[in-house]
């Protein structure tokens, strides 16, 4: 098999997307629509769980929402006025149906279904302790750890048991939980992963992004605050804040890449912020050229901002096909290289003889940039300059984003000149970390905690990383042992 997008292994894959409905008959159909809008956040698998008169119903499947949840018989098998769904890209646990969410278990208090966006950074340690105490895990997902913590808690009420579980976990999470008592939506105390609330008539809607509210016709009400639990029981909605208040650190890469450009974060348009990043990039790293060309599709808003600020014309120099599946049967080695052009092809008549500026959202391993630059050279570009709408990605993410180990990140092992040579560009520049915050209308000060999690750029992780620290300690011990031997 040959991947038709040769750049699939060179992106920061989205974490996951969650969507919940409480108080609308046929809730599963709304959830399916919401998951369609969040498909960009996870393409490996999707699942929906509904609750009808105390009974839980679940359908989970590998692949996209379309095809799995577009059939009437599937939606009819998910009755009830309460439902939650999940689209998945595996950042913890292998790619298997047993890890597809929502995860479900029968607890002493009744059914318990959970959908999770994020990553629990001490899940391995917690899992070892839970197994030692007798817990039997059915998946390799870090999310299941929460279920076992709830099940083994000594508190009396389900809500208190859930809060007790949350107080034991580290990392990033936005959660939608379904129980016979009602629906709970919450975010981690730092608000690293997003979650919003909306209304559709009498129904309450929760979603990873506002675009999913738009698709089902819901009205955006507000973001769930960091550390807040919103509990919906029939017509009653209440808020609980069981954690000490700390300065929020939402993921800054939501602005750069993860969120859909038509979403709203807080009171700001993601699209407008990305244009601002491109404009800031033009101010910081100008270059004489004939055309500004986005790497589709994520580079488009930043490229528009760069073009507007620089006065250099914006053009679609790379045409992306949206009608090619992820794989096709490989007929022979002779056409292996043609996979590049199945999804991305140069607009040759436009590019030939031109000095071009390519705008992309990030560089991970560097293979994407190398192939795109090569594509432009083959199309006859006179000069190829690369501009990146984020700072260099030098550190791995441990909060629900699938990033390579640090040794495989191009910016972690090469300086700017070496990266430029690696991708065969005439020049390369990244927006500065200060410029990124400026595009957000903020400032990053060295003397105070930043307003976002920017650890992938700076290495400034906002939480402890228990599992990672233990893994590194074991690796170091193994290396020392090998030297002794």
GROMACS .gro file of C-alpha atoms in nm:
model
  485
    1UNK     CA    1   0.000   0.000   0.000
    2UNK     CA    2   0.115   0.354  -0.070
    3UNK     CA    3   0.000   0.654   0.122
    4UNK     CA    4  -0.143   0.912  -0.115
    5UNK     CA    5  -0.041   1.195   0.113
    6UNK     CA    6   0.335   1.157   0.142
    7UNK     CA    7   0.336   1.414   0.421
    8UNK     CA    8   0.112   1.225   0.667
    9UNK     CA    9   0.413   1.131   0.878
   10UNK     CA   10   0.541   1.489   0.894
   11UNK     CA   11   0.263   1.676   1.070
   12UNK     CA   12   0.163   1.735   1.428
   13UNK     CA   13  -0.147   1.518   1.426
   14UNK     CA   14  -0.454   1.656   1.596
   15UNK     CA   15  -0.538   1.513   1.935
   16UNK     CA   16  -0.907   1.418   1.943
   17UNK     CA   17  -1.249   1.581   1.922
   18UNK     CA   18  -1.544   1.540   2.157
   19UNK     CA   19  -1.909   1.636   2.127
   20UNK     CA   20  -2.200   1.588   2.367
   21UNK     CA   21  -2.573   1.657   2.370
   22UNK     CA   22  -2.807   1.655   2.670
   23UNK     CA   23  -3.180   1.713   2.636
   24UNK     CA   24  -3.266   1.656   2.270
   25UNK     CA   25  -3.448   1.351   2.136
   26UNK     CA   26  -3.243   1.185   1.867
   27UNK     CA   27  -2.928   1.320   2.030
   28UNK     CA   28  -2.706   1.071   1.847
   29UNK     CA   29  -2.788   1.226   1.510
   30UNK     CA   30  -2.675   1.565   1.638
   31UNK     CA   31  -2.359   1.411   1.778
   32UNK     CA   32  -2.282   1.254   1.439
   33UNK     CA   33  -2.314   1.595   1.274
   34UNK     CA   34  -2.094   1.752   1.540
   35UNK     CA   35  -1.829   1.486   1.490
   36UNK     CA   36  -1.831   1.555   1.116
   37UNK     CA   37  -1.730   1.913   1.198
   38UNK     CA   38  -1.453   1.785   1.426
   39UNK     CA   39  -1.320   1.520   1.187
   40UNK     CA   40  -0.999   1.719   1.139
   41UNK     CA   41  -0.911   1.650   1.503
   42UNK     CA   42  -0.897   1.273   1.457
   43UNK     CA   43  -0.928   1.050   1.153
   44UNK     CA   44  -0.849   0.704   1.288
   45UNK     CA   45  -1.177   0.614   1.456
   46UNK     CA   46  -1.508   0.745   1.582
   47UNK     CA   47  -1.765   0.643   1.840
   48UNK     CA   48  -2.101   0.751   1.984
   49UNK     CA   49  -2.270   0.642   2.307
   50UNK     CA   50  -2.632   0.732   2.385
   51UNK     CA   51  -2.841   0.705   2.701
   52UNK     CA   52  -3.209   0.615   2.685
   53UNK     CA   53  -3.419   0.548   2.997
   54UNK     CA   54  -3.117   0.432   3.193
   55UNK     CA   55  -2.979   0.210   2.916
   56UNK     CA   56  -2.654   0.286   2.733
   57UNK     CA   57  -2.608   0.215   2.362
   58UNK     CA   58  -2.273   0.236   2.183
   59UNK     CA   59  -2.143   0.217   1.829
   60UNK     CA   60  -1.770   0.247   1.768
   61UNK     CA   61  -1.581   0.197   1.444
   62UNK     CA   62  -1.244   0.247   1.281
   63UNK     CA   63  -1.228   0.514   1.013
   64UNK     CA   64  -1.411   0.839   0.950
   65UNK     CA   65  -1.750   0.953   1.076
   66UNK     CA   66  -1.881   0.940   0.720
   67UNK     CA   67  -1.964   0.584   0.629
   68UNK     CA   68  -1.983   0.471   0.992
   69UNK     CA   69  -2.251   0.710   1.122
   70UNK     CA   70  -2.429   0.821   0.807
   71UNK     CA   71  -2.650   0.513   0.798
   72UNK     CA   72  -3.001   0.533   0.942
   73UNK     CA   73  -2.979   0.192   1.107
   74UNK     CA   74  -2.674   0.299   1.308
   75UNK     CA   75  -2.840   0.616   1.436
   76UNK     CA   76  -3.159   0.424   1.517
   77UNK     CA   77  -2.949   0.188   1.730
   78UNK     CA   78  -2.848   0.486   1.946
   79UNK     CA   79  -3.178   0.613   2.095
   80UNK     CA   80  -3.217   0.871   2.367
   81UNK     CA   81  -3.201   1.240   2.447
   82UNK     CA   82  -2.844   1.222   2.579
   83UNK     CA   83  -2.540   1.122   2.371
   84UNK     CA   84  -2.168   1.185   2.343
   85UNK     CA   85  -1.917   1.113   2.070
   86UNK     CA   86  -1.547   1.110   1.998
   87UNK     CA   87  -1.317   1.124   1.696
   88UNK     CA   88  -0.975   0.980   1.764
   89UNK     CA   89  -0.617   1.011   1.668
   90UNK     CA   90  -0.420   0.777   1.892
   91UNK     CA   91  -0.165   0.958   2.106
   92UNK     CA   92  -0.185   0.705   2.387
   93UNK     CA   93  -0.260   0.339   2.329
   94UNK     CA   94  -0.246   0.146   2.005
   95UNK     CA   95  -0.479   0.179   1.708
   96UNK     CA   96  -0.747  -0.079   1.786
   97UNK     CA   97  -1.123  -0.090   1.831
   98UNK     CA   98  -1.083  -0.154   2.204
   99UNK     CA   99  -0.932   0.195   2.239
  100UNK     CA  100  -1.203   0.376   2.043
  101UNK     CA  101  -1.409   0.609   2.261
  102UNK     CA  102  -1.640   0.674   2.434
  103UNK     CA  103  -1.515   0.407   2.673
  104UNK     CA  104  -1.789   0.244   2.879
  105UNK     CA  105  -1.802   0.051   3.206
  106UNK     CA  106  -2.060  -0.069   3.455
  107UNK     CA  107  -1.972   0.076   3.794
  108UNK     CA  108  -2.141   0.027   4.129
  109UNK     CA  109  -2.335   0.347   4.060
  110UNK     CA  110  -2.442   0.231   3.713
  111UNK     CA  111  -2.319   0.290   3.359
  112UNK     CA  112  -2.028   0.526   3.301
  113UNK     CA  113  -1.921   0.646   2.954
  114UNK     CA  114  -1.633   0.885   2.894
  115UNK     CA  115  -1.490   1.073   2.595
  116UNK     CA  116  -1.148   1.235   2.637
  117UNK     CA  117  -0.942   1.488   2.445
  118UNK     CA  118  -0.590   1.518   2.580
  119UNK     CA  119  -0.330   1.299   2.744
  120UNK     CA  120  -0.274   1.188   3.103
  121UNK     CA  121   0.097   1.225   3.166
  122UNK     CA  122   0.106   0.996   3.470
  123UNK     CA  123  -0.124   0.726   3.330
  124UNK     CA  124   0.141   0.454   3.324
  125UNK     CA  125   0.227   0.500   3.691
  126UNK     CA  126  -0.140   0.508   3.789
  127UNK     CA  127  -0.212   0.202   3.577
  128UNK     CA  128   0.064   0.001   3.744
  129UNK     CA  129  -0.074   0.085   4.087
  130UNK     CA  130  -0.433   0.008   3.985
  131UNK     CA  131  -0.334  -0.328   3.837
  132UNK     CA  132  -0.142  -0.407   4.154
  133UNK     CA  133  -0.462  -0.341   4.349
  134UNK     CA  134  -0.663  -0.573   4.125
  135UNK     CA  135  -0.797  -0.357   3.841
  136UNK     CA  136  -0.837  -0.536   3.508
  137UNK     CA  137  -0.790  -0.308   3.208
  138UNK     CA  138  -0.972  -0.371   2.880
  139UNK     CA  139  -0.777  -0.122   2.667
  140UNK     CA  140  -0.436   0.040   2.641
  141UNK     CA  141  -0.584   0.391   2.642
  142UNK     CA  142  -0.484   0.635   2.915
  143UNK     CA  143  -0.852   0.733   2.939
  144UNK     CA  144  -0.944   0.401   3.099
  145UNK     CA  145  -0.731   0.500   3.397
  146UNK     CA  146  -0.998   0.755   3.490
  147UNK     CA  147  -1.269   0.486   3.494
  148UNK     CA  148  -1.069   0.268   3.734
  149UNK     CA  149  -0.988   0.563   3.959
  150UNK     CA  150  -1.360   0.642   3.983
  151UNK     CA  151  -1.446   0.277   4.046
  152UNK     CA  152  -1.194   0.240   4.328
  153UNK     CA  153  -1.249   0.576   4.497
  154UNK     CA  154  -1.360   0.568   4.860
  155UNK     CA  155  -1.591   0.869   4.826
  156UNK     CA  156  -1.965   0.814   4.846
  157UNK     CA  157  -2.126   1.010   4.561
  158UNK     CA  158  -2.039   0.958   4.196
  159UNK     CA  159  -1.948   1.325   4.154
  160UNK     CA  160  -1.708   1.313   4.448
  161UNK     CA  161  -1.556   0.991   4.317
  162UNK     CA  162  -1.506   1.154   3.978
  163UNK     CA  163  -1.344   1.462   4.132
  164UNK     CA  164  -1.123   1.235   4.342
  165UNK     CA  165  -1.009   1.065   4.020
  166UNK     CA  166  -0.935   1.396   3.849
  167UNK     CA  167  -0.723   1.510   4.142
  168UNK     CA  168  -0.494   1.212   4.091
  169UNK     CA  169  -0.420   1.266   3.724
  170UNK     CA  170  -0.165   1.492   3.558
  171UNK     CA  171  -0.161   1.637   3.212
  172UNK     CA  172  -0.430   1.767   2.980
  173UNK     CA  173  -0.793   1.669   2.950
  174UNK     CA  174  -1.126   1.788   2.827
  175UNK     CA  175  -1.389   1.529   2.917
  176UNK     CA  176  -1.753   1.452   2.852
  177UNK     CA  177  -1.892   1.193   3.091
  178UNK     CA  178  -2.235   1.027   3.077
  179UNK     CA  179  -2.394   0.862   3.381
  180UNK     CA  180  -2.754   0.775   3.476
  181UNK     CA  181  -2.743   1.089   3.693
  182UNK     CA  182  -2.656   1.322   3.407
  183UNK     CA  183  -2.380   1.456   3.184
  184UNK     CA  184  -2.056   1.611   3.311
  185UNK     CA  185  -1.820   1.823   3.101
  186UNK     CA  186  -1.488   1.945   3.237
  187UNK     CA  187  -1.141   2.077   3.158
  188UNK     CA  188  -0.810   2.031   3.333
  189UNK     CA  189  -0.707   2.312   3.576
  190UNK     CA  190  -0.476   2.470   3.317
  191UNK     CA  191  -0.731   2.449   3.035
  192UNK     CA  192  -0.471   2.303   2.799
  193UNK     CA  193  -0.732   2.138   2.577
  194UNK     CA  194  -1.040   2.333   2.459
  195UNK     CA  195  -1.408   2.276   2.539
  196UNK     CA  196  -1.709   2.500   2.474
  197UNK     CA  197  -2.077   2.497   2.567
  198UNK     CA  198  -2.374   2.593   2.353
  199UNK     CA  199  -2.754   2.573   2.339
  200UNK     CA  200  -2.994   2.429   2.087
  201UNK     CA  201  -3.343   2.502   2.211
  202UNK     CA  202  -3.364   2.333   2.551
  203UNK     CA  203  -3.064   2.111   2.481
  204UNK     CA  204  -2.715   2.172   2.616
  205UNK     CA  205  -2.427   2.105   2.377
  206UNK     CA  206  -2.058   2.054   2.454
  207UNK     CA  207  -1.790   2.051   2.184
  208UNK     CA  208  -1.417   2.081   2.133
  209UNK     CA  209  -1.469   2.376   1.896
  210UNK     CA  210  -1.738   2.631   1.816
  211UNK     CA  211  -1.752   2.516   1.452
  212UNK     CA  212  -1.927   2.199   1.571
  213UNK     CA  213  -2.195   2.414   1.736
  214UNK     CA  214  -2.240   2.601   1.409
  215UNK     CA  215  -2.294   2.282   1.213
  216UNK     CA  216  -2.584   2.165   1.434
  217UNK     CA  217  -2.738   2.513   1.457
  218UNK     CA  218  -2.652   2.564   1.824
  219UNK     CA  219  -2.574   2.899   1.982
  220UNK     CA  220  -2.237   2.943   2.150
  221UNK     CA  221  -2.271   3.034   2.517
  222UNK     CA  222  -1.920   3.020   2.661
  223UNK     CA  223  -1.604   2.821   2.705
  224UNK     CA  224  -1.584   2.580   2.993
  225UNK     CA  225  -1.338   2.741   3.233
  226UNK     CA  226  -1.012   2.567   3.323
  227UNK     CA  227  -1.071   2.341   3.621
  228UNK     CA  228  -1.451   2.371   3.591
  229UNK     CA  229  -1.702   2.087   3.591
  230UNK     CA  230  -2.042   2.160   3.435
  231UNK     CA  231  -2.310   1.913   3.543
  232UNK     CA  232  -2.633   1.879   3.343
  233UNK     CA  233  -2.920   1.690   3.509
  234UNK     CA  234  -3.241   1.731   3.315
  235UNK     CA  235  -3.322   2.102   3.310
  236UNK     CA  236  -3.069   2.181   3.582
  237UNK     CA  237  -2.719   2.305   3.502
  238UNK     CA  238  -2.466   2.370   3.775
  239UNK     CA  239  -2.097   2.444   3.792
  240UNK     CA  240  -1.841   2.299   4.033
  241UNK     CA  241  -1.483   2.422   4.069
  242UNK     CA  242  -1.297   2.172   4.287
  243UNK     CA  243  -0.941   2.279   4.203
  244UNK     CA  244  -0.735   2.571   4.334
  245UNK     CA  245  -0.737   2.849   4.076
  246UNK     CA  246  -0.418   2.880   3.871
  247UNK     CA  247  -0.321   3.077   3.563
  248UNK     CA  248  -0.459   2.907   3.253
  249UNK     CA  249  -0.221   2.768   2.989
  250UNK     CA  250  -0.431   2.671   2.682
  251UNK     CA  251  -0.242   2.509   2.394
  252UNK     CA  252  -0.107   2.779   2.164
  253UNK     CA  253  -0.093   2.536   1.870
  254UNK     CA  254  -0.473   2.543   1.852
  255UNK     CA  255  -0.424   2.889   1.700
  256UNK     CA  256  -0.152   2.777   1.463
  257UNK     CA  257  -0.298   2.454   1.327
  258UNK     CA  258  -0.534   2.231   1.526
  259UNK     CA  259  -0.858   2.430   1.535
  260UNK     CA  260  -1.057   2.483   1.219
  261UNK     CA  261  -1.010   2.840   1.092
  262UNK     CA  262  -1.385   2.906   1.118
  263UNK     CA  263  -1.383   2.837   1.494
  264UNK     CA  264  -1.383   3.100   1.766
  265UNK     CA  265  -1.150   3.068   2.066
  266UNK     CA  266  -1.262   3.294   2.348
  267UNK     CA  267  -1.365   3.609   2.164
  268UNK     CA  268  -1.113   3.575   1.881
  269UNK     CA  269  -1.146   3.425   1.535
  270UNK     CA  270  -0.892   3.151   1.464
  271UNK     CA  271  -0.885   3.267   1.101
  272UNK     CA  272  -0.804   3.625   1.199
  273UNK     CA  273  -0.528   3.516   1.436
  274UNK     CA  274  -0.368   3.304   1.165
  275UNK     CA  275  -0.376   3.600   0.927
  276UNK     CA  276  -0.213   3.809   1.202
  277UNK     CA  277   0.060   3.547   1.239
  278UNK     CA  278   0.128   3.568   0.865
  279UNK     CA  279   0.141   3.947   0.879
  280UNK     CA  280   0.382   3.934   1.172
  281UNK     CA  281   0.596   3.686   0.980
  282UNK     CA  282   0.612   3.931   0.688
  283UNK     CA  283   0.729   4.207   0.924
  284UNK     CA  284   0.993   3.988   1.087
  285UNK     CA  285   1.120   3.803   0.777
  286UNK     CA  286   1.064   3.998   0.454
  287UNK     CA  287   1.210   3.881   0.125
  288UNK     CA  288   1.191   4.007  -0.231
  289UNK     CA  289   0.966   3.777  -0.431
  290UNK     CA  290   0.694   3.763  -0.694
  291UNK     CA  291   0.433   3.540  -0.528
  292UNK     CA  292   0.316   3.425  -0.185
  293UNK     CA  293   0.197   3.063  -0.202
  294UNK     CA  294   0.035   2.865   0.081
  295UNK     CA  295   0.104   2.499   0.146
  296UNK     CA  296  -0.258   2.376   0.141
  297UNK     CA  297  -0.469   2.383   0.336
  298UNK     CA  298  -0.334   2.487   0.675
  299UNK     CA  299  -0.101   2.753   0.538
  300UNK     CA  300  -0.372   2.954   0.361
  301UNK     CA  301  -0.478   3.211   0.628
  302UNK     CA  302  -0.116   3.289   0.724
  303UNK     CA  303  -0.024   3.324   0.356
  304UNK     CA  304  -0.307   3.574   0.307
  305UNK     CA  305  -0.177   3.775   0.604
  306UNK     CA  306   0.179   3.764   0.471
  307UNK     CA  307   0.067   3.876   0.125
  308UNK     CA  308  -0.145   4.161   0.260
  309UNK     CA  309   0.133   4.288   0.486
  310UNK     CA  310   0.411   4.253   0.227
  311UNK     CA  311   0.215   4.367  -0.078
  312UNK     CA  312   0.329   4.058  -0.268
  313UNK     CA  313   0.045   3.885  -0.458
  314UNK     CA  314  -0.117   3.577  -0.305
  315UNK     CA  315  -0.163   3.288  -0.546
  316UNK     CA  316  -0.256   2.920  -0.530
  317UNK     CA  317   0.066   2.772  -0.660
  318UNK     CA  318  -0.004   2.427  -0.515
  319UNK     CA  319  -0.331   2.261  -0.602
  320UNK     CA  320  -0.455   1.996  -0.362
  321UNK     CA  321  -0.692   1.720  -0.465
  322UNK     CA  322  -0.962   1.651  -0.205
  323UNK     CA  323  -1.091   1.341  -0.381
  324UNK     CA  324  -0.812   1.093  -0.327
  325UNK     CA  325  -0.839   0.822  -0.062
  326UNK     CA  326  -0.567   0.768   0.193
  327UNK     CA  327  -0.421   0.462   0.019
  328UNK     CA  328  -0.422   0.277  -0.309
  329UNK     CA  329  -0.281  -0.055  -0.424
  330UNK     CA  330   0.085  -0.005  -0.512
  331UNK     CA  331   0.127  -0.132  -0.871
  332UNK     CA  332   0.504  -0.116  -0.875
  333UNK     CA  333   0.809   0.074  -0.762
  334UNK     CA  334   0.821   0.274  -1.087
  335UNK     CA  335   0.527   0.492  -0.980
  336UNK     CA  336   0.603   0.517  -0.610
  337UNK     CA  337   0.724   0.877  -0.650
  338UNK     CA  338   0.393   0.973  -0.816
  339UNK     CA  339   0.221   0.953  -0.477
  340UNK     CA  340   0.341   1.307  -0.411
  341UNK     CA  341   0.134   1.447  -0.696
  342UNK     CA  342  -0.185   1.258  -0.618
  343UNK     CA  343  -0.276   1.513  -0.353
  344UNK     CA  344  -0.044   1.807  -0.423
  345UNK     CA  345   0.047   1.931  -0.767
  346UNK     CA  346   0.229   2.244  -0.875
  347UNK     CA  347   0.044   2.511  -1.070
  348UNK     CA  348   0.326   2.504  -1.321
  349UNK     CA  349   0.216   2.787  -1.549
  350UNK     CA  350   0.196   3.022  -1.251
  351UNK     CA  351   0.524   2.923  -1.086
  352UNK     CA  352   0.767   2.897  -1.377
  353UNK     CA  353   1.035   3.163  -1.357
  354UNK     CA  354   0.892   3.321  -1.040
  355UNK     CA  355   1.052   3.393  -0.704
  356UNK     CA  356   0.809   3.239  -0.459
  357UNK     CA  357   0.748   3.245  -0.083
  358UNK     CA  358   0.597   2.925   0.054
  359UNK     CA  359   0.394   2.963   0.376
  360UNK     CA  360   0.336   2.660   0.598
  361UNK     CA  361   0.216   2.621   0.956
  362UNK     CA  362   0.512   2.424   1.095
  363UNK     CA  363   0.812   2.205   1.027
  364UNK     CA  364   0.826   1.872   1.210
  365UNK     CA  365   1.066   1.619   1.057
  366UNK     CA  366   1.126   1.839   0.754
  367UNK     CA  367   1.030   1.585   0.489
  368UNK     CA  368   0.717   1.779   0.394
  369UNK     CA  369   0.910   2.099   0.334
  370UNK     CA  370   1.178   1.915   0.139
  371UNK     CA  371   0.922   1.759  -0.097
  372UNK     CA  372   0.725   2.082  -0.141
  373UNK     CA  373   1.040   2.278  -0.224
  374UNK     CA  374   1.139   2.007  -0.469
  375UNK     CA  375   0.791   2.028  -0.625
  376UNK     CA  376   0.838   2.401  -0.680
  377UNK     CA  377   1.187   2.356  -0.826
  378UNK     CA  378   1.058   2.097  -1.072
  379UNK     CA  379   0.782   2.341  -1.174
  380UNK     CA  380   1.047   2.597  -1.269
  381UNK     CA  381   1.052   2.834  -0.971
  382UNK     CA  382   1.348   3.073  -0.991
  383UNK     CA  383   1.377   3.102  -0.611
  384UNK     CA  384   1.201   2.921  -0.328
  385UNK     CA  385   1.180   3.089   0.012
  386UNK     CA  386   1.010   2.912   0.304
  387UNK     CA  387   0.830   3.099   0.583
  388UNK     CA  388   0.679   2.914   0.878
  389UNK     CA  389   0.383   3.051   1.077
  390UNK     CA  390   0.507   2.912   1.409
  391UNK     CA  391   0.839   2.908   1.594
  392UNK     CA  392   1.069   2.607   1.546
  393UNK     CA  393   0.922   2.290   1.700
  394UNK     CA  394   1.208   2.173   1.920
  395UNK     CA  395   1.025   1.973   2.188
  396UNK     CA  396   0.774   1.687   2.198
  397UNK     CA  397   0.421   1.737   2.326
  398UNK     CA  398   0.291   1.520   2.611
  399UNK     CA  399  -0.059   1.670   2.629
  400UNK     CA  400  -0.246   1.484   2.358
  401UNK     CA  401  -0.062   1.581   2.040
  402UNK     CA  402   0.116   1.310   1.844
  403UNK     CA  403   0.467   1.445   1.799
  404UNK     CA  404   0.779   1.245   1.718
  405UNK     CA  405   1.043   1.189   1.982
  406UNK     CA  406   1.263   1.493   2.014
  407UNK     CA  407   1.556   1.338   1.827
  408UNK     CA  408   1.338   1.326   1.513
  409UNK     CA  409   1.233   1.692   1.525
  410UNK     CA  410   1.435   1.880   1.262
  411UNK     CA  411   1.464   2.199   1.469
  412UNK     CA  412   1.591   2.003   1.770
  413UNK     CA  413   1.898   1.877   1.587
  414UNK     CA  414   1.977   2.141   1.323
  415UNK     CA  415   2.029   2.517   1.333
  416UNK     CA  416   1.851   2.751   1.091
  417UNK     CA  417   2.119   2.733   0.824
  418UNK     CA  418   2.135   2.356   0.839
  419UNK     CA  419   1.755   2.333   0.816
  420UNK     CA  420   1.760   2.563   0.512
  421UNK     CA  421   2.014   2.337   0.344
  422UNK     CA  422   1.818   2.024   0.440
  423UNK     CA  423   1.498   2.140   0.267
  424UNK     CA  424   1.695   2.289  -0.027
  425UNK     CA  425   1.534   2.633   0.009
  426UNK     CA  426   1.693   2.966  -0.081
  427UNK     CA  427   1.595   3.095   0.262
  428UNK     CA  428   1.397   2.981   0.566
  429UNK     CA  429   1.247   3.175   0.855
  430UNK     CA  430   1.005   3.112   1.140
  431UNK     CA  431   0.784   3.357   1.324
  432UNK     CA  432   0.941   3.435   1.661
  433UNK     CA  433   0.779   3.324   1.986
  434UNK     CA  434   0.728   3.692   2.070
  435UNK     CA  435   0.575   3.748   1.726
  436UNK     CA  436   0.336   3.459   1.779
  437UNK     CA  437   0.209   3.611   2.103
  438UNK     CA  438   0.191   3.953   1.938
  439UNK     CA  439  -0.037   3.805   1.671
  440UNK     CA  440  -0.262   3.692   1.957
  441UNK     CA  441  -0.267   4.047   2.092
  442UNK     CA  442  -0.056   3.942   2.391
  443UNK     CA  443   0.304   3.952   2.509
  444UNK     CA  444   0.526   3.673   2.636
  445UNK     CA  445   0.725   3.802   2.932
  446UNK     CA  446   1.020   3.615   3.075
  447UNK     CA  447   0.939   3.719   3.432
  448UNK     CA  448   0.587   3.568   3.445
  449UNK     CA  449   0.426   3.243   3.335
  450UNK     CA  450   0.316   3.259   2.971
  451UNK     CA  451  -0.055   3.275   2.898
  452UNK     CA  452  -0.043   2.962   2.681
  453UNK     CA  453   0.125   2.624   2.676
  454UNK     CA  454   0.404   2.673   2.422
  455UNK     CA  455   0.620   2.382   2.538
  456UNK     CA  456   0.663   2.243   2.185
  457UNK     CA  457   0.855   2.561   2.102
  458UNK     CA  458   1.016   2.653   2.433
  459UNK     CA  459   1.037   2.335   2.642
  460UNK     CA  460   0.845   2.515   2.920
  461UNK     CA  461   0.607   2.236   3.022
  462UNK     CA  462   0.327   2.359   3.251
  463UNK     CA  463   0.283   2.030   3.441
  464UNK     CA  464   0.494   1.752   3.580
  465UNK     CA  465   0.561   1.468   3.334
  466UNK     CA  466   0.578   1.165   3.561
  467UNK     CA  467   0.569   0.892   3.296
  468UNK     CA  468   0.816   1.069   3.069
  469UNK     CA  469   1.057   1.138   3.354
  470UNK     CA  470   1.044   0.773   3.462
  471UNK     CA  471   1.097   0.653   3.105
  472UNK     CA  472   1.398   0.880   3.060
  473UNK     CA  473   1.542   0.761   3.392
  474UNK     CA  474   1.509   0.397   3.284
  475UNK     CA  475   1.668   0.474   2.946
  476UNK     CA  476   1.960   0.652   3.114
  477UNK     CA  477   2.009   0.360   3.353
  478UNK     CA  478   2.009   0.117   3.060
  479UNK     CA  479   2.269   0.325   2.878
  480UNK     CA  480   2.492   0.331   3.186
  481UNK     CA  481   2.451  -0.045   3.229
  482UNK     CA  482   2.556  -0.104   2.870
  483UNK     CA  483   2.868   0.105   2.922
  484UNK     CA  484   2.959  -0.091   3.236
  485UNK     CA  485   2.912  -0.422   3.055
   0.00000   0.00000   0.00000
